[in-house]
């Protein structure tokens, strides 16, 4: 009788353990199902972003060739190639030779960061911004800007075409150089001021006529009497206010001689 009761007790304990195990498994399964749903939702969200953004989103193998493994639809709009023409190929096949030299060390930094993480378990900063020229389908060099990072066992880059911005910057730089050249070589005395009429720059002709170097008068107000006679200061201020609306020319007296000054 006692043996039978003991067997029942053991069986009951086993049933309790089994039920507990089943409950744990059901909990794990429910948690896994919930995780899978969240993952599917995240993947759908990322897919929608990738397919609708104007920037190209690309994934690459984690090696020094960085071959394309995924390219978002906007990749075709940016570089002109069908996506199938790029998949499996290295972006370095299309990047300007001079820019490759700058990008290879950055790629090595990604590899180094990945190795350090594997060895130490610590995360290292890996987000980097790169600028380079990329040959499009028509054979023209386009300026691209990419932000890259490590994503699991791949490299992720978000890239945009900044060619128009780059050309505008280059055109502005050329105009600035032309302005500087004309400013320095002008036969007239030229003064460049800020919105409060404080001197920012003068040309060599100004120094010849008035004797001041830039170091002596930079930051001073053009109307503090340095180039005007006392009785002409107020008139000069009025003319300077006029000049603030655009370049302006007026004459002053220096060493009993008339001197022409251009303000802008």
Coordinates of C-alpha atoms in Angstrom, one line a residue:
X1 CA 0.0 0.0 0.0
X2 CA 2.8 2.4 0.9
X3 CA 4.7 1.5 -2.3
X4 CA 1.6 2.2 -4.3
X5 CA 1.2 5.6 -2.6
X6 CA 4.8 6.3 -3.2
X7 CA 4.5 5.5 -6.9
X8 CA 1.5 7.8 -7.1
X9 CA 3.4 10.6 -5.4
X10 CA 6.4 10.1 -7.8
X11 CA 4.0 10.1 -10.8
X12 CA 2.3 13.2 -9.5
X13 CA 5.7 14.9 -9.1
X14 CA 6.7 13.9 -12.6
X15 CA 3.4 15.2 -14.0
X16 CA 3.9 18.5 -12.2
X17 CA 7.4 18.8 -13.6
X18 CA 6.2 17.9 -17.1
X19 CA 3.4 20.4 -16.9
X20 CA 5.8 23.1 -15.7
X21 CA 8.2 22.2 -18.6
X22 CA 5.3 22.4 -21.1
X23 CA 4.2 25.8 -19.7
X24 CA 7.8 27.0 -20.0
X25 CA 8.0 25.8 -23.6
X26 CA 4.6 27.4 -24.4
X27 CA 6.0 30.7 -23.0
X28 CA 9.1 30.4 -25.1
X29 CA 7.1 29.6 -28.2
X30 CA 4.8 32.6 -27.5
X31 CA 7.8 34.8 -27.0
X32 CA 9.5 33.5 -30.1
X33 CA 6.3 34.1 -32.1
X34 CA 6.0 37.6 -30.8
X35 CA 9.7 38.2 -31.6
X36 CA 9.2 36.9 -35.2
X37 CA 6.2 39.2 -35.6
X38 CA 8.2 42.2 -34.4
X39 CA 11.1 41.1 -36.7
X40 CA 8.7 40.8 -39.7
X41 CA 7.2 44.2 -38.9
X42 CA 10.7 45.8 -38.7
X43 CA 11.8 44.1 -42.0
X44 CA 8.7 45.5 -43.7
X45 CA 9.4 48.9 -42.3
X46 CA 13.0 48.8 -43.5
X47 CA 11.8 47.5 -46.9
X48 CA 9.4 50.4 -47.3
X49 CA 12.0 52.9 -46.3
X50 CA 14.6 51.4 -48.7
X51 CA 12.1 51.3 -51.6
X52 CA 10.8 54.8 -51.2
X53 CA 13.8 56.9 -50.2
X54 CA 15.6 59.0 -52.8
X55 CA 19.0 58.0 -51.3
X56 CA 20.4 54.7 -52.4
X57 CA 20.7 52.1 -49.6
X58 CA 23.2 49.3 -50.3
X59 CA 24.6 46.3 -48.5
X60 CA 28.0 44.9 -49.1
X61 CA 30.1 41.9 -48.3
X62 CA 32.4 42.4 -45.3
X63 CA 35.7 42.2 -47.2
X64 CA 38.1 44.6 -49.0
X65 CA 36.1 44.3 -52.2
X66 CA 32.9 45.2 -50.5
X67 CA 30.8 43.6 -53.3
X68 CA 27.2 44.7 -53.6
X69 CA 24.7 42.2 -52.1
X70 CA 21.7 44.5 -52.0
X71 CA 20.8 47.8 -53.8
X72 CA 17.6 49.7 -53.2
X73 CA 15.5 50.8 -56.3
X74 CA 16.8 54.4 -56.1
X75 CA 20.3 53.1 -56.9
X76 CA 19.3 53.0 -60.5
X77 CA 18.2 56.6 -60.4
X78 CA 21.4 57.7 -58.9
X79 CA 23.9 55.9 -61.1
X80 CA 21.9 54.7 -64.1
X81 CA 22.8 51.0 -63.9
X82 CA 20.3 48.3 -63.7
X83 CA 20.6 46.8 -60.2
X84 CA 21.6 43.4 -61.7
X85 CA 24.6 45.1 -63.3
X86 CA 26.0 46.0 -59.9
X87 CA 25.1 43.1 -57.7
X88 CA 28.1 40.9 -57.0
X89 CA 30.5 43.6 -58.2
X90 CA 32.8 45.8 -56.2
X91 CA 32.0 49.5 -55.9
X92 CA 35.7 50.1 -56.4
X93 CA 35.2 49.1 -60.0
X94 CA 33.3 52.3 -60.5
X95 CA 35.0 54.7 -58.1
X96 CA 37.6 57.3 -59.4
X97 CA 41.2 56.0 -59.0
X98 CA 42.2 59.1 -56.9
X99 CA 39.3 58.5 -54.5
X100 CA 40.1 54.7 -54.1
X101 CA 43.3 55.7 -52.2
X102 CA 41.2 57.5 -49.6
X103 CA 38.5 54.8 -49.2
X104 CA 40.7 51.7 -48.8
X105 CA 42.0 52.9 -45.3
X106 CA 38.4 53.6 -44.2
X107 CA 37.4 50.1 -45.3
X108 CA 40.3 48.7 -43.3
X109 CA 39.0 50.6 -40.3
X110 CA 35.7 48.7 -40.6
X111 CA 37.5 45.4 -40.6
X112 CA 39.6 46.4 -37.6
X113 CA 36.5 47.5 -35.7
X114 CA 34.8 44.2 -36.4
X115 CA 37.8 42.2 -35.3
X116 CA 38.1 44.2 -32.1
X117 CA 34.4 43.6 -31.3
X118 CA 34.9 39.8 -31.8
X119 CA 37.9 39.8 -29.5
X120 CA 36.6 42.1 -26.8
X121 CA 32.8 42.0 -27.1
X122 CA 32.8 45.8 -27.1
X123 CA 31.2 48.1 -29.6
X124 CA 33.5 50.6 -31.4
X125 CA 32.4 53.7 -33.3
X126 CA 32.0 52.8 -36.9
X127 CA 29.7 55.4 -38.5
X128 CA 31.7 57.2 -41.2
X129 CA 30.9 59.7 -43.9
X130 CA 32.7 59.3 -47.2
X131 CA 32.9 61.5 -50.4
X132 CA 33.9 60.1 -53.7
X133 CA 33.4 60.2 -57.5
X134 CA 31.4 57.4 -59.1
X135 CA 31.3 56.6 -62.9
X136 CA 27.6 56.4 -63.9
X137 CA 26.2 54.4 -66.8
X138 CA 26.8 57.2 -69.3
X139 CA 30.5 57.3 -68.3
X140 CA 30.3 60.6 -66.4
X141 CA 31.8 61.1 -62.9
X142 CA 29.2 62.0 -60.3
X143 CA 30.0 63.2 -56.8
X144 CA 28.5 60.9 -54.2
X145 CA 28.3 61.2 -50.4
X146 CA 27.9 58.1 -48.3
X147 CA 27.3 57.4 -44.6
X148 CA 28.4 53.8 -43.7
X149 CA 28.2 51.5 -40.8
X150 CA 28.5 47.8 -39.9
X151 CA 25.3 45.8 -40.0
X152 CA 25.8 42.3 -38.7
X153 CA 28.2 40.6 -41.1
X154 CA 27.7 43.2 -43.8
X155 CA 28.4 46.8 -44.5
X156 CA 25.5 49.3 -44.9
X157 CA 25.8 52.5 -46.9
X158 CA 23.3 55.3 -47.5
X159 CA 24.4 57.3 -50.5
X160 CA 23.2 60.4 -52.3
X161 CA 24.3 62.3 -55.4
X162 CA 25.7 65.7 -54.5
X163 CA 27.1 66.6 -57.9
X164 CA 24.9 69.8 -58.3
X165 CA 26.0 70.9 -54.8
X166 CA 29.6 70.2 -55.6
X167 CA 29.5 72.1 -58.9
X168 CA 27.9 75.1 -57.1
X169 CA 30.6 75.1 -54.5
X170 CA 33.3 75.0 -57.2
X171 CA 31.6 77.8 -59.1
X172 CA 31.5 79.9 -55.9
X173 CA 35.1 79.2 -55.2
X174 CA 36.1 80.3 -58.7
X175 CA 34.1 83.6 -58.3
X176 CA 35.7 84.2 -55.0
X177 CA 39.2 83.8 -56.6
X178 CA 38.2 86.1 -59.4
X179 CA 36.9 88.7 -57.0
X180 CA 40.1 88.5 -54.9
X181 CA 42.2 88.9 -58.0
X182 CA 40.3 91.9 -59.2
X183 CA 40.2 93.4 -55.7
X184 CA 44.0 93.2 -55.2
X185 CA 44.9 94.4 -58.7
X186 CA 42.4 97.3 -59.0
X187 CA 43.9 100.7 -59.9
X188 CA 41.3 102.3 -57.5
X189 CA 41.4 102.3 -53.7
X190 CA 39.0 99.6 -52.6
X191 CA 37.6 98.9 -49.1
X192 CA 35.6 95.8 -48.1
X193 CA 33.5 96.4 -45.0
X194 CA 30.9 94.5 -42.9
X195 CA 27.3 95.6 -42.4
X196 CA 28.5 98.0 -39.6
X197 CA 31.1 99.6 -41.9
X198 CA 34.0 98.0 -40.1
X199 CA 36.9 97.3 -42.4
X200 CA 37.5 93.7 -43.4
X201 CA 40.0 94.2 -46.2
X202 CA 41.7 96.8 -48.3
X203 CA 43.6 96.5 -51.5
X204 CA 47.3 97.6 -52.2
X205 CA 46.1 100.8 -54.0
X206 CA 44.4 101.9 -50.8
X207 CA 47.6 101.5 -48.9
X208 CA 49.5 103.5 -51.6
X209 CA 47.0 106.4 -51.4
X210 CA 46.3 106.6 -47.7
X211 CA 49.4 105.0 -46.1
X212 CA 47.5 102.5 -44.0
X213 CA 48.2 98.7 -44.0
X214 CA 45.5 96.2 -43.3
X215 CA 47.0 95.3 -39.9
X216 CA 46.7 99.0 -38.9
X217 CA 43.0 99.5 -39.8
X218 CA 41.3 96.1 -39.9
X219 CA 38.2 96.3 -37.7
X220 CA 38.2 100.1 -37.5
X221 CA 35.1 101.9 -38.8
X222 CA 35.6 103.5 -42.2
X223 CA 33.9 106.7 -41.0
X224 CA 36.1 107.3 -37.9
X225 CA 38.0 110.1 -39.7
X226 CA 41.0 108.1 -40.8
X227 CA 40.6 109.1 -44.5
X228 CA 38.2 112.1 -44.2
X229 CA 38.8 115.6 -43.1
X230 CA 36.9 116.5 -39.9
X231 CA 34.3 118.6 -41.8
X232 CA 33.6 115.7 -44.2
X233 CA 33.0 112.9 -41.6
X234 CA 29.2 113.4 -41.4
X235 CA 28.9 113.4 -45.2
X236 CA 31.1 110.3 -45.4
X237 CA 28.8 108.5 -42.9
X238 CA 25.8 109.4 -45.1
X239 CA 27.6 108.1 -48.2
X240 CA 28.6 104.9 -46.4
X241 CA 25.0 104.2 -45.4
X242 CA 24.3 104.5 -49.1
X243 CA 27.1 102.1 -49.9
X244 CA 25.7 99.4 -47.6
X245 CA 22.9 99.0 -50.3
X246 CA 25.6 98.2 -52.9
X247 CA 29.1 99.3 -54.1
X248 CA 29.6 103.0 -53.8
X249 CA 32.2 105.5 -55.0
X250 CA 33.2 108.8 -53.3
X251 CA 36.1 111.1 -53.2
X252 CA 38.0 112.3 -50.1
X253 CA 41.0 114.6 -49.4
X254 CA 44.3 113.2 -48.3
X255 CA 47.5 115.3 -48.2
X256 CA 45.7 118.1 -50.0
X257 CA 44.9 115.8 -52.9
X258 CA 41.7 114.2 -54.0
X259 CA 41.5 110.5 -53.4
X260 CA 38.8 108.2 -54.8
X261 CA 37.5 105.3 -52.6
X262 CA 35.2 102.5 -53.6
X263 CA 33.2 100.9 -50.8
X264 CA 31.4 97.6 -51.0

